[in-house]
Amino acid sequence: MSIGEFDLIAKYFERPVRQAVLGIGDDCALLQPTPGMQLAISTDALVEGRHFLSTVAPERLGHKALAVNLSDLAACGARPLAFTLALAMPRVDERFLTGLAQGLFALAGQHGVELVGGDTTAGPLNLTITAFGEVPPQAALLRSGARAGDDVYVSGTLGDARLALEVFRGGCALPADDFEAVRRAMECPQPRVALGLALRGVATSAIDLSDGLVGDLSHVLRRSRVGATLRLAQLPRSAVLAAQPEALQRLCLLQGGDDYELLFTAPPSQRDAVQAAAVRGRVAATLVGCIDAEPGLRVLDAHGRRLGELGASFDHFKS
């Protein structure tokens, strides 16, 4: 016999809370931020067929649902505290729920963040998480702080998630091991929380790369009222992507979404501090360009020539 909503919550999602004042079981959760800190709040929805494929393993879906919210907190330099989950699904599938909870709580445990509430209902499969973090006053990393002369950095490598999507779409083929590597990048992104914390007081602006490098950097440029020049050859990529045709590499690097790496800016005087932050964050930080006073985004090829049409980033209502 299928279990009901409240038994489902108790069995798969209710956990004792250690940081929150009150967790699951009442109409509201109660959080107690550290005195003097500001709350950072992020919400993301994942919809089947739009943000993930029906073939994704439930463990990976649970991981990704939380990871994309933790990535937003990382981009603001916020320490994660707690999160809520709103889950809609066509029917109760206990195998699916077991895997989903496993992936969700495994990542939550890595970052010391706890589930404190949410909702469940019948409907098309989608997950909406709201994550709460804290950051000292005036310390949050924002999109609006980039200044002319700043360096532009990205963490990790870019483009593998888009490469996996191209394989799913039939646009290219990869050997099994290479496909699994890029598929893992798409389905199990790693939120750069430790790097975001280490960049407080070092970076002048930051954003996480969810919708593609061109589009996400454009948000920073717009909010900061500056321009930028990037060098395509300096964009970090995996060996799998580097082995692909140049046009496919360019598509994945510039327009590919779902990387969930951090893009950030910092003055040249902070280059040593940036690399020290990368060491603390246990991820590479690569210098890929600079911020210009002249508005607009310019991308140069390996010969220093400006690329023409850069393409559009992902848009939920146009893509």
XYZ file of C-alpha atoms in Angstrom:
319
model
C 0.000 0.000 0.000
C 1.306 3.457 -0.910
C 2.278 5.694 1.976
C 0.685 9.106 2.517
C 2.190 12.562 2.469
C 3.055 12.885 6.155
C 4.442 9.371 6.471
C 6.510 10.078 3.355
C 7.999 13.198 4.939
C 8.725 11.421 8.213
C 10.325 8.416 6.518
C 12.500 10.109 3.913
C 13.084 13.717 4.894
C 12.660 14.320 8.620
C 16.024 14.551 10.386
C 16.981 15.942 13.810
C 18.210 19.527 13.557
C 21.363 20.656 15.339
C 21.698 24.271 14.239
C 18.100 25.395 13.685
C 15.918 26.183 16.689
C 13.041 24.184 15.177
C 12.912 21.956 12.111
C 10.269 19.833 10.382
C 6.947 19.286 12.163
C 5.427 22.743 12.680
C 3.985 25.369 10.362
C 7.312 27.198 10.273
C 10.929 26.362 10.961
C 12.859 28.626 13.330
C 16.394 29.737 12.497
C 18.757 31.683 14.746
C 21.471 33.386 12.667
C 24.709 34.294 14.378
C 24.263 37.713 16.033
C 25.315 40.528 13.711
C 25.178 38.405 10.550
C 22.926 38.953 7.536
C 20.778 36.218 5.980
C 21.471 35.176 2.386
C 18.526 33.400 0.708
C 18.356 31.606 -2.643
C 15.580 29.634 -4.381
C 15.895 27.369 -7.417
C 13.389 25.075 -9.098
C 14.336 21.945 -11.057
C 11.642 20.753 -13.479
C 11.781 17.383 -15.246
C 12.412 17.811 -18.949
C 13.623 21.376 -18.443
C 16.429 21.088 -15.900
C 16.996 17.339 -15.787
C 16.275 14.266 -17.873
C 13.974 11.468 -16.778
C 16.960 9.102 -16.970
C 18.914 10.826 -14.179
C 19.634 8.654 -11.145
C 17.591 9.864 -8.136
C 20.768 10.120 -6.014
C 22.213 12.553 -8.523
C 18.977 14.498 -8.745
C 18.930 14.948 -4.962
C 22.540 16.113 -5.066
C 21.973 18.580 -7.893
C 18.788 20.059 -6.428
C 20.710 21.174 -3.352
C 23.976 21.891 -5.157
C 22.525 24.601 -7.386
C 21.273 26.506 -4.328
C 24.526 26.095 -2.417
C 26.283 27.431 -5.509
C 24.249 30.645 -5.250
C 25.262 31.010 -1.590
C 28.879 30.394 -2.604
C 28.672 33.183 -5.184
C 27.673 35.571 -2.397
C 30.349 34.342 0.017
C 27.681 33.041 2.398
C 28.021 30.122 4.812
C 25.104 27.658 4.373
C 22.760 27.151 7.326
C 19.554 25.367 6.296
C 17.201 24.666 3.423
C 13.593 23.780 2.623
C 12.336 21.405 -0.065
C 9.077 21.559 -2.037
C 8.652 18.300 -3.943
C 5.969 17.460 -6.502
C 5.803 14.005 -8.104
C 3.189 12.093 -10.081
C 3.042 9.206 -7.599
C 4.854 7.870 -4.551
C 7.892 5.866 -5.704
C 9.793 4.659 -2.657
C 12.842 3.551 -4.634
C 13.069 7.009 -6.166
C 12.585 8.676 -2.776
C 15.290 6.554 -1.156
C 17.830 7.587 -3.773
C 16.723 11.212 -3.807
C 17.077 11.512 -0.028
C 20.440 9.755 -0.123
C 21.912 12.213 -2.617
C 20.321 15.213 -0.933
C 21.532 14.436 2.574
C 24.986 13.299 1.474
C 25.688 16.762 0.032
C 23.944 18.469 2.960
C 26.239 16.629 5.348
C 29.336 17.724 3.429
C 28.385 21.369 3.918
C 26.826 21.229 7.380
C 23.407 22.360 6.157
C 20.110 20.845 7.346
C 16.595 20.392 5.967
C 14.150 22.348 8.133
C 10.853 22.209 6.217
C 9.025 22.269 2.899
C 6.063 20.654 1.192
C 5.087 17.599 -0.866
C 2.280 17.244 -3.383
C 1.140 15.245 -6.396
C 1.984 16.703 -9.791
C 4.614 16.735 -12.556
C 8.053 15.951 -11.133
C 9.847 19.038 -9.891
C 11.885 20.090 -6.877
C 12.181 23.590 -5.448
C 14.755 24.292 -2.764
C 15.204 27.476 -0.769
C 18.590 27.711 0.934
C 19.533 30.015 3.795
C 23.034 31.205 4.613
C 24.732 33.928 6.584
C 27.352 36.528 5.750
C 28.861 39.448 7.705
C 27.505 42.936 6.896
C 29.238 44.530 3.906
C 31.046 41.245 3.155
C 28.667 39.675 0.624
C 30.052 39.182 -2.873
C 27.762 40.947 -5.354
C 27.471 41.231 -9.113
C 27.822 45.012 -8.948
C 31.384 45.413 -7.651
C 33.559 44.832 -10.733
C 35.836 47.751 -11.620
C 37.865 48.604 -14.742
C 41.282 47.012 -14.446
C 40.086 44.013 -12.410
C 41.124 40.512 -13.426
C 38.405 38.010 -14.379
C 38.669 34.460 -13.014
C 36.717 31.228 -13.232
C 36.988 28.227 -10.940
C 37.382 24.624 -12.064
C 36.736 23.781 -15.713
C 33.913 24.825 -18.018
C 31.786 23.227 -20.696
C 31.556 19.549 -19.727
C 27.890 19.747 -18.720
C 26.975 21.233 -22.110
C 29.063 18.582 -23.843
C 27.051 15.895 -22.047
C 23.835 17.569 -23.193
C 25.077 17.570 -26.797
C 25.643 13.808 -26.525
C 22.117 13.321 -25.168
C 20.795 15.410 -28.044
C 22.688 13.318 -30.593
C 24.942 16.191 -31.643
C 28.149 14.265 -30.945
C 29.353 10.919 -29.600
C 31.912 10.070 -26.913
C 33.546 6.882 -25.642
C 31.722 5.445 -22.626
C 34.259 6.603 -20.017
C 34.407 10.132 -21.427
C 30.619 10.338 -21.567
C 30.322 9.245 -17.945
C 32.839 11.925 -16.918
C 30.936 14.762 -18.602
C 27.573 13.350 -17.553
C 28.756 13.403 -13.944
C 29.722 17.054 -14.395
C 26.173 17.793 -15.608
C 24.336 15.763 -12.980
C 26.622 16.205 -9.935
C 27.987 19.772 -9.932
C 30.162 20.709 -6.967
C 29.137 23.971 -5.260
C 32.244 26.049 -4.542
C 31.229 27.058 -1.031
C 34.729 27.010 0.467
C 36.065 29.167 -2.376
C 33.239 31.682 -1.961
C 34.006 32.031 1.745
C 37.721 32.428 1.041
C 37.047 35.177 -1.533
C 35.429 37.514 1.008
C 37.515 40.672 1.075
C 39.447 39.552 -2.021
C 36.958 39.441 -4.915
C 35.161 42.578 -6.052
C 32.247 40.715 -7.681
C 31.070 37.152 -8.237
C 28.381 35.045 -9.892
C 27.874 31.321 -10.323
C 27.876 29.949 -13.856
C 24.461 28.382 -14.297
C 23.273 29.659 -17.693
C 26.549 29.990 -19.630
C 29.689 32.122 -19.396
C 28.592 34.803 -21.872
C 25.192 35.335 -20.293
C 26.294 35.158 -16.668
C 29.298 37.453 -17.137
C 26.957 39.874 -18.930
C 24.898 40.102 -15.714
C 28.025 41.240 -13.850
C 28.934 43.743 -16.548
C 25.437 45.182 -16.574
C 25.221 45.525 -12.792
C 28.755 46.927 -12.524
C 28.410 49.195 -15.589
C 31.658 48.006 -17.137
C 32.851 45.813 -20.021
C 35.227 42.875 -20.285
C 37.710 41.142 -22.549
C 38.122 37.359 -22.355
C 40.734 35.167 -24.015
C 39.186 31.985 -25.368
C 42.435 30.025 -25.169
C 42.692 30.682 -21.428
C 39.278 29.269 -20.562
C 39.917 26.093 -18.526
C 38.514 22.898 -20.003
C 38.785 19.174 -19.402
C 40.864 16.887 -21.604
C 37.597 15.412 -22.919
C 36.324 18.784 -24.119
C 39.754 19.846 -25.407
C 39.695 16.848 -27.768
C 36.476 18.030 -29.467
C 36.212 20.164 -32.633
C 36.908 23.843 -32.084
C 33.341 24.944 -32.863
C 31.916 22.512 -30.299
C 34.444 23.627 -27.687
C 33.468 27.243 -28.259
C 29.768 26.443 -27.895
C 30.299 24.527 -24.659
C 32.683 27.061 -23.119
C 30.798 30.244 -23.966
C 27.142 29.197 -24.055
C 27.048 25.998 -22.051
C 25.178 26.111 -18.768
C 25.089 23.922 -15.663
C 28.784 24.377 -14.804
C 28.062 25.888 -11.364
C 31.613 27.174 -11.140
C 32.300 30.653 -9.791
C 33.164 33.569 -12.042
C 34.674 36.440 -10.067
C 36.738 39.581 -10.396
C 39.609 40.935 -8.307
C 42.268 43.638 -8.652
C 45.671 42.530 -10.031
C 47.155 43.389 -6.614
C 45.155 40.467 -5.193
C 46.529 37.743 -7.462
C 48.421 36.013 -4.656
C 45.350 36.273 -2.402
C 43.165 34.754 -5.144
C 45.463 31.762 -5.465
C 45.562 31.368 -1.686
C 41.748 31.393 -1.688
C 41.748 28.744 -4.426
C 44.011 26.551 -2.289
C 41.628 26.929 0.660
C 38.710 26.181 -1.657
C 40.537 23.141 -3.080
C 39.788 24.140 -6.660
C 41.770 25.870 -9.400
C 41.114 29.544 -10.155
C 42.121 30.553 -13.685
C 42.723 34.106 -14.902
C 40.742 34.384 -18.143
C 40.451 38.094 -18.894
C 40.052 41.603 -17.572
C 37.381 44.180 -16.836
C 37.318 47.207 -19.167
C 35.866 50.682 -18.819
C 34.358 50.324 -22.317
C 30.946 48.626 -22.149
C 30.369 45.291 -23.846
C 31.940 41.850 -23.866
C 34.827 41.029 -26.173
C 36.202 37.495 -26.633
C 39.569 37.075 -28.372
C 40.755 33.907 -30.110
C 44.230 32.396 -29.766
C 45.571 34.921 -32.294
C 44.114 37.943 -30.510
C 41.299 38.376 -33.013
C 37.880 39.327 -31.729
C 35.166 36.708 -32.197
C 31.974 37.800 -33.881
C 28.589 36.516 -32.705
C 28.988 35.049 -29.208
C 25.567 33.406 -29.073
C 22.954 33.577 -26.375
C 23.010 31.891 -22.984
C 20.228 29.668 -21.696
C 16.850 31.312 -21.198
C 14.011 29.298 -19.627
C 11.412 30.937 -21.867
C 13.398 31.082 -25.113
C 15.652 28.017 -25.129
